[in-house]
Amino acid sequence: MKAVTWQGRRSIEVTSVPDPQIVDPTDAVIEVTTTGLCGSDLHLYEVLGPFLDAGDVLGHEPMGVVAEVGPEVRDLKAGDRVVVPFNLSCGSCFMCERGLHSQCETTQVHEYGTGASLFGYTKLYGQVPGGQAEYLRVPFADTLPIRVPEGPPDERFVYLSDVLPTAWQAVVYADVPPGGSVAVLGLGPIGDMCTRVAAHRGAGRVIGIDLVPDRLARAASHGVQVFDLARYGDHLVDAVRDVTGGRGPDAVIDAVGMEAHGSHGVKAAQTAAGLLPDALGAALMQKAGVDRLGALKLAIELVRRGGTISLSGVYGGAADPLPLLTMFDKQIQLRMGQANVRRWVDDLLPLVTDGDPLGVEGFATHHLPLDDAPKAYEDFQKKRDHMVKVLFHP
């Protein structure tokens, strides 16, 4: 089958790889009909090379049709239409029973001391072949895939794999009071969806902050009050306080993570880590301060005293020192973590089956064949061609 594979830093190829097979009796194999390109995939493209091998299959936002099931699968059958969550969770362990599917004890990667395995996302998270491919092996077939109805287009459902639960959890963790204010840093796919979810859940003022004009305009068209960081610069915090009663927003969502602009020195360290031999680069990524914390530090400055910061952007290494004195003095609450996809399905399914209040149809800016993946990765990383969200159709 064809699949999108990592071959090195900024080197993505569509190659032929073996078709997935039933390995465990509770597996299924799905034929992928739509699969997304995520901002997190750019961390693999640019930064996390020490934890990848040439030929690793990427992607963690797939949906499709069940092609085959293992002999112990009881509820799922060939022909079912499903979305596959990005984290592999068994659904029955201590963590899954508490809604912490991203910490699933069955699939934790003990070698690296990390949480649940993820599709298409490095040795740190199990090195499981990903979903930017024609077919995908899916473990825990009776509990992991999300069955969706026939009829509406894939775009109505595919974001249940990552974008919707990640944005939903980010807003829930932000704990915005009814009618309160929230600022979202970064208006890529997750940040954009966070603004929509926040408004849907009753936020009174939704603020979006970014550097990219297209993304600012896209959010503004949905009623978000946008601030261009390139325009406001050092005056951004004062400008946001001016529209939030002089205090700052009740909550800030950092949807940027380690792709944040700001520290050229740390960017150089990230690049250097990616160029080192794997063992040395991995050690640097895990032990040294190689995260770019511009967005998180801005969130700490922006949020009002007693407010909440919700961190959905991915940080990959040992962080530079945080301003703990400021965080303590302002009594900031900080919540974070990979989305517990399965936990939020019951909340989200009605929003994509009974209507489309979050505007998921039309959310993608680009629909492309799988063969266009190498260029799509480059264009997405460089924010070219008005690209915000890419869906591949194998």
XYZ file of C-alpha atoms in Angstrom:
394
model
C 0.000 0.000 0.000
C 0.973 3.662 -0.275
C 1.841 5.557 2.893
C 3.378 8.857 3.975
C 6.776 8.082 5.512
C 9.388 10.064 7.407
C 12.832 9.888 5.807
C 14.722 12.589 7.695
C 14.430 16.175 8.860
C 12.103 17.990 6.439
C 12.069 14.881 4.236
C 8.684 13.241 3.666
C 8.038 10.626 0.983
C 5.052 8.627 -0.195
C 6.365 5.077 -0.457
C 5.117 1.523 -0.769
C 4.965 -0.318 2.574
C 3.531 -3.724 3.549
C -0.218 -3.865 4.021
C -1.228 -4.028 7.709
C -2.363 -7.398 9.028
C -4.473 -8.654 11.920
C -1.923 -9.277 14.703
C -4.068 -9.659 17.809
C -7.499 -11.313 17.692
C -9.119 -8.038 18.813
C -7.628 -6.024 15.900
C -9.332 -4.527 12.894
C -7.927 -3.225 9.614
C -9.601 -0.206 8.070
C -9.415 1.179 4.567
C -8.630 4.854 5.104
C -10.894 7.251 3.218
C -9.777 10.552 4.791
C -6.828 11.424 7.013
C -5.609 14.748 8.347
C -2.324 16.611 8.495
C -1.939 17.930 12.047
C 0.178 20.730 13.462
C 1.747 18.078 15.696
C 3.028 16.354 12.552
C 5.239 19.384 12.011
C 7.109 18.507 15.216
C 8.119 15.281 13.469
C 8.948 17.127 10.266
C 11.198 19.637 12.032
C 12.207 18.715 15.587
C 11.671 15.154 16.815
C 13.881 13.300 14.322
C 15.979 11.597 17.039
C 12.908 9.543 17.954
C 12.038 8.455 14.400
C 13.425 5.915 11.943
C 13.461 6.311 8.181
C 10.319 4.699 6.822
C 8.086 5.367 9.837
C 4.477 5.856 8.686
C 3.042 9.170 9.867
C -0.424 10.487 10.641
C -2.907 10.220 13.489
C -6.210 11.631 12.190
C -7.778 8.840 10.100
C -11.231 7.587 9.323
C -12.459 4.973 6.930
C -14.316 1.716 6.432
C -13.596 -1.526 8.255
C -12.020 -4.008 5.850
C -11.340 -6.911 8.224
C -11.737 -7.801 11.884
C -9.996 -10.316 14.137
C -11.696 -13.475 15.396
C -12.447 -12.045 18.865
C -14.037 -8.791 17.650
C -17.718 -8.856 18.584
C -19.262 -5.437 17.929
C -17.413 -4.101 14.879
C -17.848 -5.659 11.454
C -16.562 -5.246 7.934
C -18.233 -2.317 6.194
C -18.687 -0.198 9.341
C -17.702 3.444 8.956
C -15.363 4.547 11.750
C -13.136 7.330 13.021
C -9.954 6.272 14.821
C -8.810 8.281 17.886
C -5.163 9.294 17.801
C -4.303 7.718 21.158
C -4.428 3.935 21.528
C -6.577 3.247 24.577
C -7.949 -0.090 25.715
C -11.060 1.351 27.355
C -10.919 -0.893 30.417
C -7.790 -0.154 32.477
C -7.594 2.024 35.613
C -6.831 5.169 33.586
C -9.390 4.597 30.830
C -12.148 3.976 33.385
C -11.369 7.430 34.816
C -11.548 9.150 31.437
C -7.768 9.460 31.132
C -7.440 7.597 27.855
C -4.205 9.389 26.967
C -2.670 7.666 30.002
C -3.928 4.160 29.125
C -1.969 1.672 31.209
C -2.266 -1.027 28.553
C -0.392 0.993 25.922
C 1.944 3.176 28.013
C 5.490 3.256 26.638
C 7.510 2.192 29.672
C 10.846 2.430 27.857
C 10.458 6.211 27.736
C 8.170 6.688 30.723
C 5.417 8.166 28.561
C 1.655 7.798 28.408
C -0.566 5.977 25.940
C 0.823 5.025 22.558
C -0.138 7.247 19.630
C -0.619 6.459 15.972
C 2.214 7.713 13.773
C 4.124 9.518 16.518
C 7.734 8.474 17.286
C 9.387 5.950 19.567
C 8.355 8.100 22.536
C 4.791 6.979 21.919
C 5.161 3.420 20.706
C 6.305 3.877 17.090
C 2.873 2.671 15.913
C 2.366 2.942 12.126
C 0.169 5.930 11.381
C -2.939 6.738 9.421
C -1.616 8.714 6.440
C -1.872 5.541 4.428
C -4.299 3.480 2.405
C -4.906 1.013 5.257
C -4.439 1.043 9.033
C -4.296 -1.652 11.706
C -6.479 -0.638 14.673
C -6.137 -2.433 18.033
C -9.033 -2.744 20.524
C -11.521 -2.834 17.679
C -14.564 -3.117 19.930
C -13.696 -0.141 22.145
C -11.342 2.236 20.303
C -12.909 3.139 16.918
C -15.846 5.549 16.855
C -18.676 4.320 14.651
C -20.330 7.081 12.631
C -23.397 7.002 10.401
C -23.455 6.749 6.625
C -24.495 9.765 4.607
C -22.706 12.973 5.603
C -19.258 13.569 4.091
C -16.091 12.445 5.855
C -15.288 16.038 6.808
C -18.246 16.005 9.168
C -16.643 13.243 11.264
C -12.888 13.026 10.661
C -12.067 15.701 13.253
C -13.340 13.385 15.999
C -9.920 11.720 15.699
C -8.047 14.708 17.158
C -9.085 18.289 16.366
C -12.478 18.255 18.066
C -11.569 16.376 21.272
C -8.304 18.310 21.616
C -10.091 21.649 21.286
C -12.996 20.528 23.488
C -10.677 19.351 26.266
C -8.629 22.556 26.012
C -11.759 24.647 26.559
C -13.064 22.401 29.358
C -9.675 22.607 31.084
C -9.685 26.401 30.644
C -12.769 26.527 32.877
C -14.120 29.751 31.356
C -16.948 31.068 33.566
C -20.335 31.590 31.866
C -20.114 34.822 29.906
C -16.396 35.088 30.734
C -13.416 35.786 28.523
C -10.825 33.498 26.951
C -7.803 34.257 24.795
C -6.494 31.630 22.381
C -2.837 31.829 21.396
C -2.309 30.416 17.916
C -5.082 30.152 15.329
C -3.991 27.035 13.507
C -6.459 24.141 13.316
C -6.609 23.493 17.068
C -6.648 27.148 18.097
C -9.290 28.004 15.506
C -11.492 25.157 16.715
C -10.891 26.214 20.346
C -12.419 29.616 19.563
C -15.507 27.947 18.078
C -15.893 25.532 20.974
C -15.442 28.316 23.537
C -18.178 30.391 21.922
C -20.439 27.329 21.669
C -19.935 26.599 25.368
C -20.930 30.096 26.425
C -17.826 32.278 26.605
C -18.822 35.931 26.428
C -15.642 37.214 24.796
C -13.362 35.065 22.639
C -10.006 36.557 21.705
C -7.659 35.099 19.102
C -3.961 35.972 18.820
C -1.712 35.039 15.912
C 0.855 36.387 13.444
C -0.639 35.070 10.190
C -3.117 37.426 8.457
C -5.127 34.601 6.828
C -5.660 32.882 10.150
C -6.629 36.097 11.887
C -9.168 36.861 9.156
C -10.581 33.327 9.298
C -11.161 33.563 13.048
C -12.594 37.071 12.786
C -15.160 35.807 10.285
C -16.520 33.594 13.091
C -16.927 36.462 15.532
C -13.559 36.188 17.289
C -11.909 39.414 18.447
C -8.461 39.076 16.901
C -5.116 40.655 17.760
C -2.166 40.568 15.379
C 0.953 39.942 17.443
C 3.077 41.426 14.658
C 1.127 44.673 14.948
C 0.831 44.968 18.720
C 4.199 43.532 19.715
C 5.168 44.551 23.247
C 1.819 46.344 23.650
C -0.263 43.202 23.155
C -0.801 42.507 26.859
C -2.035 46.048 27.495
C -4.330 45.876 24.450
C -5.928 42.632 25.625
C -6.317 43.966 29.175
C -8.063 47.019 27.765
C -10.861 44.825 26.379
C -11.081 42.591 29.468
C -11.821 45.105 32.200
C -8.174 45.910 32.790
C -7.530 42.507 34.358
C -6.800 40.203 31.455
C -8.879 37.247 30.255
C -10.327 34.692 32.678
C -8.530 31.951 30.782
C -5.817 31.568 28.162
C -5.425 28.568 25.871
C -1.932 27.976 24.488
C -2.568 26.181 21.198
C 0.949 26.850 19.917
C 3.426 24.757 21.888
C 7.027 24.390 20.829
C 6.429 25.846 17.376
C 6.200 29.263 19.067
C 8.112 32.125 17.508
C 10.458 34.144 19.622
C 13.651 32.415 20.705
C 16.116 32.062 17.855
C 18.681 30.555 20.188
C 16.316 27.793 21.248
C 15.297 27.206 17.642
C 18.965 26.664 16.879
C 19.165 24.154 19.739
C 16.134 22.307 18.391
C 17.712 22.187 14.945
C 21.020 21.002 16.353
C 19.289 18.233 18.294
C 17.623 17.063 15.108
C 20.966 16.884 13.298
C 22.838 14.938 15.981
C 23.083 11.142 15.882
C 19.862 9.712 17.291
C 21.221 8.740 20.708
C 22.765 12.155 21.340
C 19.845 14.095 19.880
C 17.339 12.133 21.937
C 19.298 12.809 25.115
C 19.402 16.526 24.359
C 15.667 16.623 23.637
C 14.825 14.822 26.894
C 17.309 16.476 29.264
C 18.171 19.926 27.943
C 16.000 23.023 27.700
C 15.073 22.908 24.041
C 11.484 24.175 24.125
C 10.544 27.588 22.771
C 8.318 28.984 25.498
C 7.276 32.306 24.008
C 3.588 31.380 23.823
C 3.441 29.882 27.318
C 5.207 32.853 28.874
C 2.821 35.178 27.036
C -0.116 33.170 28.403
C 1.216 33.603 31.943
C 1.479 37.338 31.422
C -1.922 37.688 29.767
C -4.177 35.695 32.086
C -5.889 37.551 34.906
C -4.988 36.876 38.519
C -6.696 33.690 39.673
C -7.255 32.658 36.069
C -6.557 29.414 34.252
C -4.107 28.474 31.520
C -5.008 25.479 29.392
C -2.084 24.038 27.488
C -2.915 22.029 24.374
C 0.155 22.896 22.313
C 2.808 20.172 22.417
C 6.091 20.757 24.227
C 8.761 18.194 23.533
C 11.730 18.612 25.846
C 12.790 19.688 29.288
C 11.485 23.235 29.495
C 13.440 26.382 30.148
C 12.818 27.739 33.669
C 9.244 28.933 34.033
C 8.433 32.172 35.867
C 7.168 30.295 38.920
C 7.238 33.406 41.109
C 4.798 35.137 38.749
C 2.648 32.028 38.448
C 2.460 31.657 42.227
C 1.861 35.353 42.818
C -0.956 35.474 40.264
C -2.469 32.228 41.628
C -2.586 30.745 38.160
C -4.106 27.331 37.544
C -2.349 25.341 34.813
C -3.946 22.318 33.121
C -2.510 20.349 30.231
C -2.165 17.018 28.493
C -2.907 14.990 25.378
C -6.606 14.850 24.639
C -8.474 11.913 26.139
C -10.303 11.368 22.870
C -12.743 8.665 23.918
C -13.791 10.648 27.012
C -15.371 13.408 24.911
C -17.110 11.362 22.206
C -20.557 11.521 23.815
C -20.316 15.321 24.006
C -19.099 15.698 20.444
C -21.079 13.208 18.383
C -24.336 15.217 18.557
C -22.453 18.277 17.271
C -21.447 16.489 14.077
C -24.517 14.300 13.512
C -27.532 16.457 14.415
C -26.147 19.623 12.851
C -22.914 21.480 12.349
C -22.720 24.244 14.963
C -18.903 24.235 14.974
C -18.570 24.531 11.209
C -16.616 21.349 10.591
C -17.838 21.134 6.994
C -15.612 23.593 5.205
C -13.097 23.669 8.073
C -10.387 22.183 5.840
C -8.680 24.627 3.517
C -7.128 21.917 1.327
C -8.280 18.473 0.144
C -5.389 16.604 -1.465
C -4.422 13.150 -2.705
C -1.929 11.258 -0.561
C 0.755 11.688 -3.232
C 0.789 15.435 -2.514
C 1.857 14.924 1.115
C 5.538 15.987 0.761
C 4.603 19.376 -0.658
C 1.709 19.742 1.791
C 4.045 19.258 4.756
C 6.376 21.928 3.401
C 3.577 24.381 2.598
C 1.921 23.848 5.988
C 5.202 24.347 7.835
C 5.881 27.556 5.903
C 2.226 28.701 6.119
C 1.949 29.060 2.354
C -1.070 29.014 0.057
C -3.519 30.084 2.824
C -3.102 26.623 4.329
C -4.713 25.999 7.727
C -6.083 22.445 7.595
C -5.223 19.675 5.121
C -7.198 16.497 4.550
C -5.668 13.723 2.437
C -7.831 11.287 0.513
C -5.875 8.059 -0.142
